[in-house]
CSV table of C-alpha atoms in Angstrom, one decimal:
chain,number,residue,atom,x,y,z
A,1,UNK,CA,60.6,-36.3,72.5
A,2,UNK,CA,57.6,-34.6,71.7
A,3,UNK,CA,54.1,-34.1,73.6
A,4,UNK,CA,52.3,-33.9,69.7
A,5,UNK,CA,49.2,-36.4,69.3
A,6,UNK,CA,49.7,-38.6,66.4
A,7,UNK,CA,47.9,-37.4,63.5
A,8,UNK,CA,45.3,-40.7,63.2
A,9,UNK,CA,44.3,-39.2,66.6
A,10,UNK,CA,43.9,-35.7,65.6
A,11,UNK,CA,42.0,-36.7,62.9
A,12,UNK,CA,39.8,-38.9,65.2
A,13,UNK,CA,39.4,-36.0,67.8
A,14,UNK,CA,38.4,-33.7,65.0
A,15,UNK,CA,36.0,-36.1,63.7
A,16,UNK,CA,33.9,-36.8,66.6
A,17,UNK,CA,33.7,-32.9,66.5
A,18,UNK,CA,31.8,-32.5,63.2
A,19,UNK,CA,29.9,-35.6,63.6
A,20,UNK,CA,28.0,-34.0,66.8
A,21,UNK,CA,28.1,-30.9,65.0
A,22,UNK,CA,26.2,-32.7,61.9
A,23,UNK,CA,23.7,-34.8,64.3
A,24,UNK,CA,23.3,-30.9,66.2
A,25,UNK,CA,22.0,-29.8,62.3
A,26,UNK,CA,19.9,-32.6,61.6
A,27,UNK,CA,18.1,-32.0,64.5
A,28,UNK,CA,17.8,-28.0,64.6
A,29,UNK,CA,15.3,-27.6,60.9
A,30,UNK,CA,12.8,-25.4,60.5
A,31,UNK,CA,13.6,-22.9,63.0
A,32,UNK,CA,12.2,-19.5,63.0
A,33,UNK,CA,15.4,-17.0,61.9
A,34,UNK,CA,17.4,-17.3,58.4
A,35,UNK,CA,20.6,-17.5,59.0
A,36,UNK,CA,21.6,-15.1,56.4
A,37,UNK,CA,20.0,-12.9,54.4
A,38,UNK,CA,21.8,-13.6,50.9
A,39,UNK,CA,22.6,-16.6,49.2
A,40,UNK,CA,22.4,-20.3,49.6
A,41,UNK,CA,23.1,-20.2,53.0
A,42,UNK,CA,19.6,-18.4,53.4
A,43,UNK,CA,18.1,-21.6,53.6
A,44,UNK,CA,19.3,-22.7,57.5
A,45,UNK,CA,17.4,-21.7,60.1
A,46,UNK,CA,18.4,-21.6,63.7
A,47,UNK,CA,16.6,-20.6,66.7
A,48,UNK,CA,17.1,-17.7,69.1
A,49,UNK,CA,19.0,-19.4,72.1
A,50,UNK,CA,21.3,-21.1,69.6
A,51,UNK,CA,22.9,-18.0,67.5
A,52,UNK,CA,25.8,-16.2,69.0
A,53,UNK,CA,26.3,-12.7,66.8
A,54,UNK,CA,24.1,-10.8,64.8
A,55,UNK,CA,26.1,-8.7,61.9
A,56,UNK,CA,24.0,-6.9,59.1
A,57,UNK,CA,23.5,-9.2,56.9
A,58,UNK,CA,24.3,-12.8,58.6
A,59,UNK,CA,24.0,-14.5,61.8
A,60,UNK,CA,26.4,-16.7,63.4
A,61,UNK,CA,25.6,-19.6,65.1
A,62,UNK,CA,27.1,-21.0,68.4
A,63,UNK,CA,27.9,-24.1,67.0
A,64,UNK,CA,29.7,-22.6,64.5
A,65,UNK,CA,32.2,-20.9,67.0
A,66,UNK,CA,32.0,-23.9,69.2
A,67,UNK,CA,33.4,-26.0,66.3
A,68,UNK,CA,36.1,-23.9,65.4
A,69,UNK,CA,37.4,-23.3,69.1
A,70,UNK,CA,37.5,-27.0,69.4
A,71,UNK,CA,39.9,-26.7,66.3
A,72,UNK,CA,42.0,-24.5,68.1
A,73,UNK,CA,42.4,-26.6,70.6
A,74,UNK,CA,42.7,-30.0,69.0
A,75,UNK,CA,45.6,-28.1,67.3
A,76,UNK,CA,47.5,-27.6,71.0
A,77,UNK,CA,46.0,-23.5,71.6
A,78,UNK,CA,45.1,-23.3,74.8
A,79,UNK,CA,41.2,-22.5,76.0
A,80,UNK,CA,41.4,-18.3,75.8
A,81,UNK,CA,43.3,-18.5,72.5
A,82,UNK,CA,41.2,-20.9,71.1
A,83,UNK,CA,38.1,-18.4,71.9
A,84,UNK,CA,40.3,-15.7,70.3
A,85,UNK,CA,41.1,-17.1,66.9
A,86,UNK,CA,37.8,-19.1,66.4
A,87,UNK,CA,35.7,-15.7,66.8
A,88,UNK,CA,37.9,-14.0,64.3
A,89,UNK,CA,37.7,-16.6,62.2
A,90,UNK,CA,34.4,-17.5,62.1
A,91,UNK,CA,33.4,-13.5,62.2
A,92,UNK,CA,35.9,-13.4,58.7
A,93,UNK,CA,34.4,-16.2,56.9
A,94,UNK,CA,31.1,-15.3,57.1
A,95,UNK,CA,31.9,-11.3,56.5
A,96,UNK,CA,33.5,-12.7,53.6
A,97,UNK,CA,30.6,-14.5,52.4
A,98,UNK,CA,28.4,-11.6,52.3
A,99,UNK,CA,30.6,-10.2,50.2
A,100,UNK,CA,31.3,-12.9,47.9
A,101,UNK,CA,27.8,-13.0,47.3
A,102,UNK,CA,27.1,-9.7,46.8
A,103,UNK,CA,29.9,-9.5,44.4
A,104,UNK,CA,27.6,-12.8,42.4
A,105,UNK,CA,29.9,-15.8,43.5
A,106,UNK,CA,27.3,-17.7,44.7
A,107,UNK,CA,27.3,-21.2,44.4
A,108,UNK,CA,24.2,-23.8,42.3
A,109,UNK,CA,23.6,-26.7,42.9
A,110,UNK,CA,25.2,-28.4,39.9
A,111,UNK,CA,28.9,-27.1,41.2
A,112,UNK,CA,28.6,-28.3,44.5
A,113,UNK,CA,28.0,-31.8,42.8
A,114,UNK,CA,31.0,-31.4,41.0
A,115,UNK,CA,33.2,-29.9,43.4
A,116,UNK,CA,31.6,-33.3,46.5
A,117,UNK,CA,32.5,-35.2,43.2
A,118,UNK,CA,36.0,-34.4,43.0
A,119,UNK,CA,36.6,-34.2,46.8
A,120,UNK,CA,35.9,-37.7,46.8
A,121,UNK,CA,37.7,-38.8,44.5
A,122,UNK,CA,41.2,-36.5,45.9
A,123,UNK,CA,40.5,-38.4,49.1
A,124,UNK,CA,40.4,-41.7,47.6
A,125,UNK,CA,43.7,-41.5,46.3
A,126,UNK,CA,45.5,-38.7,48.3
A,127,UNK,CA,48.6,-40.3,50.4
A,128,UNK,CA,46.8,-39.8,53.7
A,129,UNK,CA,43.6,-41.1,52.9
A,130,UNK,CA,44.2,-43.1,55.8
A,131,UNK,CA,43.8,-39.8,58.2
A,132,UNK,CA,40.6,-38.2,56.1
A,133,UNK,CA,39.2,-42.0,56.3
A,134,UNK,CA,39.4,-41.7,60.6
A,135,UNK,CA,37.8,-38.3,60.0
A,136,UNK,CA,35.0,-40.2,57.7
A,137,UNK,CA,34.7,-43.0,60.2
A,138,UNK,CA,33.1,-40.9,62.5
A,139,UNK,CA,30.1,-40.2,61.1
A,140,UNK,CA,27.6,-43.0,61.3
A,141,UNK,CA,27.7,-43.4,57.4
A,142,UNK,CA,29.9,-42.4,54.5
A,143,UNK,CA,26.8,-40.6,53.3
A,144,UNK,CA,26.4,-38.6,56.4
A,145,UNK,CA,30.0,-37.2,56.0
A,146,UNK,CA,29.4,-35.9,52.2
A,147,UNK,CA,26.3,-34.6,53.0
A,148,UNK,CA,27.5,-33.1,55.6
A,149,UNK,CA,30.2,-31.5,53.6
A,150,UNK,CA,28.2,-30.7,51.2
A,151,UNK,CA,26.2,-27.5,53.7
A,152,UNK,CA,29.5,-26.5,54.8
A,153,UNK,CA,30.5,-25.9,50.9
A,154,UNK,CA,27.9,-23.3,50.2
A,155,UNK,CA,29.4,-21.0,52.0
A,156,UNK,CA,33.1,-21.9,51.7
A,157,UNK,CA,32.8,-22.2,47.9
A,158,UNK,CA,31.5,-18.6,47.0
A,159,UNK,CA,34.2,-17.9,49.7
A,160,UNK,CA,37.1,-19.5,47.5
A,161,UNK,CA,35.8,-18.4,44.1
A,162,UNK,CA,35.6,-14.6,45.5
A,163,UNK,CA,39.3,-14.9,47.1
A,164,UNK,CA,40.4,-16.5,43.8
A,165,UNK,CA,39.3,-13.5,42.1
A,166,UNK,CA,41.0,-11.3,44.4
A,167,UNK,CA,44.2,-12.7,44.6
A,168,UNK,CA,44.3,-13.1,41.2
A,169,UNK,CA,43.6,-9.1,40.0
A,170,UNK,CA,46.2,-8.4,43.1
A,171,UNK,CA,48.9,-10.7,41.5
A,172,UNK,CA,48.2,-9.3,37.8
A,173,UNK,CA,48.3,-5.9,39.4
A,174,UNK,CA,51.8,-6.0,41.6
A,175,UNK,CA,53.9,-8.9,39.6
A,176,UNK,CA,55.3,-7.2,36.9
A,177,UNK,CA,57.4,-5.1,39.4
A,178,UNK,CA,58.3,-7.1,42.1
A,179,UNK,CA,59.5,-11.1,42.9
A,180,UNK,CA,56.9,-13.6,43.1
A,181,UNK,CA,57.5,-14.1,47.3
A,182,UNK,CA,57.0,-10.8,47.9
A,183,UNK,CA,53.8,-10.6,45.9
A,184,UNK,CA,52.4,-13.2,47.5
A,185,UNK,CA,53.5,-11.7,50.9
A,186,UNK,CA,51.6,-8.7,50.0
A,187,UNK,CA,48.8,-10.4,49.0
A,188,UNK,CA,48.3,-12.6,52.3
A,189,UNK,CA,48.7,-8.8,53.9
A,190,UNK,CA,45.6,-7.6,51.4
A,191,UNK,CA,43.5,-10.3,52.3
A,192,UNK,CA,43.7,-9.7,55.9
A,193,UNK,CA,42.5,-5.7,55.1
A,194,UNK,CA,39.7,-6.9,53.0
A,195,UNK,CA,38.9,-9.5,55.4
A,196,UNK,CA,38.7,-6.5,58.1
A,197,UNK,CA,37.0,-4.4,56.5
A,198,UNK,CA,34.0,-6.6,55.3
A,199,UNK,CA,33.7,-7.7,59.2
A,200,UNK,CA,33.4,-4.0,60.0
A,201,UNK,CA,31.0,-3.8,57.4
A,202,UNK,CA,28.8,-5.7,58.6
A,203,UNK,CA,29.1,-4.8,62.7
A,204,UNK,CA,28.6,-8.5,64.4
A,205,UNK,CA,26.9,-7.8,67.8
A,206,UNK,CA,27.6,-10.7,70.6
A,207,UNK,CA,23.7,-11.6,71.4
A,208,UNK,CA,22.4,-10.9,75.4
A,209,UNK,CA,20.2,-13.2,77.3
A,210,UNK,CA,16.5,-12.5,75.8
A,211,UNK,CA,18.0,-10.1,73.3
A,212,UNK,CA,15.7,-9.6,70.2
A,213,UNK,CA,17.2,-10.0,67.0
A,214,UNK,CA,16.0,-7.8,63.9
A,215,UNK,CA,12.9,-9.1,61.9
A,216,UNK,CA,14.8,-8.9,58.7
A,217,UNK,CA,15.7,-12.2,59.8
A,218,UNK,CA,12.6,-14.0,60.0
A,219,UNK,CA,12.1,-16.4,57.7
């Protein structure tokens, strides 16, 4: 006997989750401080009371912390290690954007297309479509979801093209010496340093009531 949800109800759970997260963005345009300072993610704004750490070169938004905690938890961590893991996740994926940016893995418009394109179209046919359709059904339209998948891409796609391009020199570099497993053991190990090193890079500071953030952020 086990206590583990079903996944249809996972899937529904997690849902609900970016739906409200989606209708949250909708509603929160035009605010007054760039979320980041490079890149196509320079284009989303949030305002003051709703951004949660300031690093060099980004900001992080509650909501995005929020989202990933409830992650955790939908996932069966309880509430203190869900807080753990989604601040050191969130504080490495957006350290690693920076940096895939920097590096010129930014994203256009035209590849976004392309990759939405062929997400759809994995979905359609993958064996559990059933499970990303409850995720789907929880938006109030089909359109809503993409779209919505769609601003979470620009940053996760410079992301994935920079980590490609990493793992890829690192496997080129270490193969011809070692087995296969133990590369890629040693390569999940590098990721993890470079993934450190670019959140100490860029310093994320936990905002304080009425704290002022820096003016390079001003849109």
């Amino acid at each position: 006997m086990t206590n583990a949800k079903p996944k249809s109800n996972l899937a529904k759970m997690w849902g609900n989750v970016l739906s409200k997260d989606y209708e949250k963005k909708e509603s929160k345009k035009n605010n007054e401080y760039r979320i980041s300072l490079y890149g196509k993610i320079s284009e989303k704004t949030e305002e003051i009371n709703d951004i949660a750490e300031e690093g060099k070169d980004i900001l992080i938004a509650t909501d995005e912390i929020d989202k990933a905690e409830e992650f955790y938890k939908i996932n069966g961590n309880d509430e203190e290690l869900a807080k753990e893991k989604a601040k050191s996740y969130v504080e490495g994926q957006n350290a690693l954007y920076i940096e895939a940016i920097k590096k010129g893995y930014d994203v256009t418009d035209k590849e976004l297309d392309q990759y939405i394109a062929e997400l759809k179209e994995t979905v359609s046919t993958a064996e559990n479509r059933e499970v990303a359709q409850d995720i789907i059904d929880s938006f109030d339209s089909e359109e809503d979801y993409w779209k919505y998948e769609r601003e979470l891409y620009k940053k996760l796609l410079p992301i994935q093209k920079y980590v490609k391009k990493l793992e890829n020199d690192f496997i080129k570099q270490n193969l011809k010496n070692k087995a296969d497993e133990q590369v890629k053991n040693e390569w999940t190990e590098e990721l993890e340093k470079i993934k450190a090193k670019a959140v100490k890079n860029q310093d994320f500071q936990e905002l304080q009531h009425d704290e002022k953030i820096d003016s390079k952020f001003i849109k």
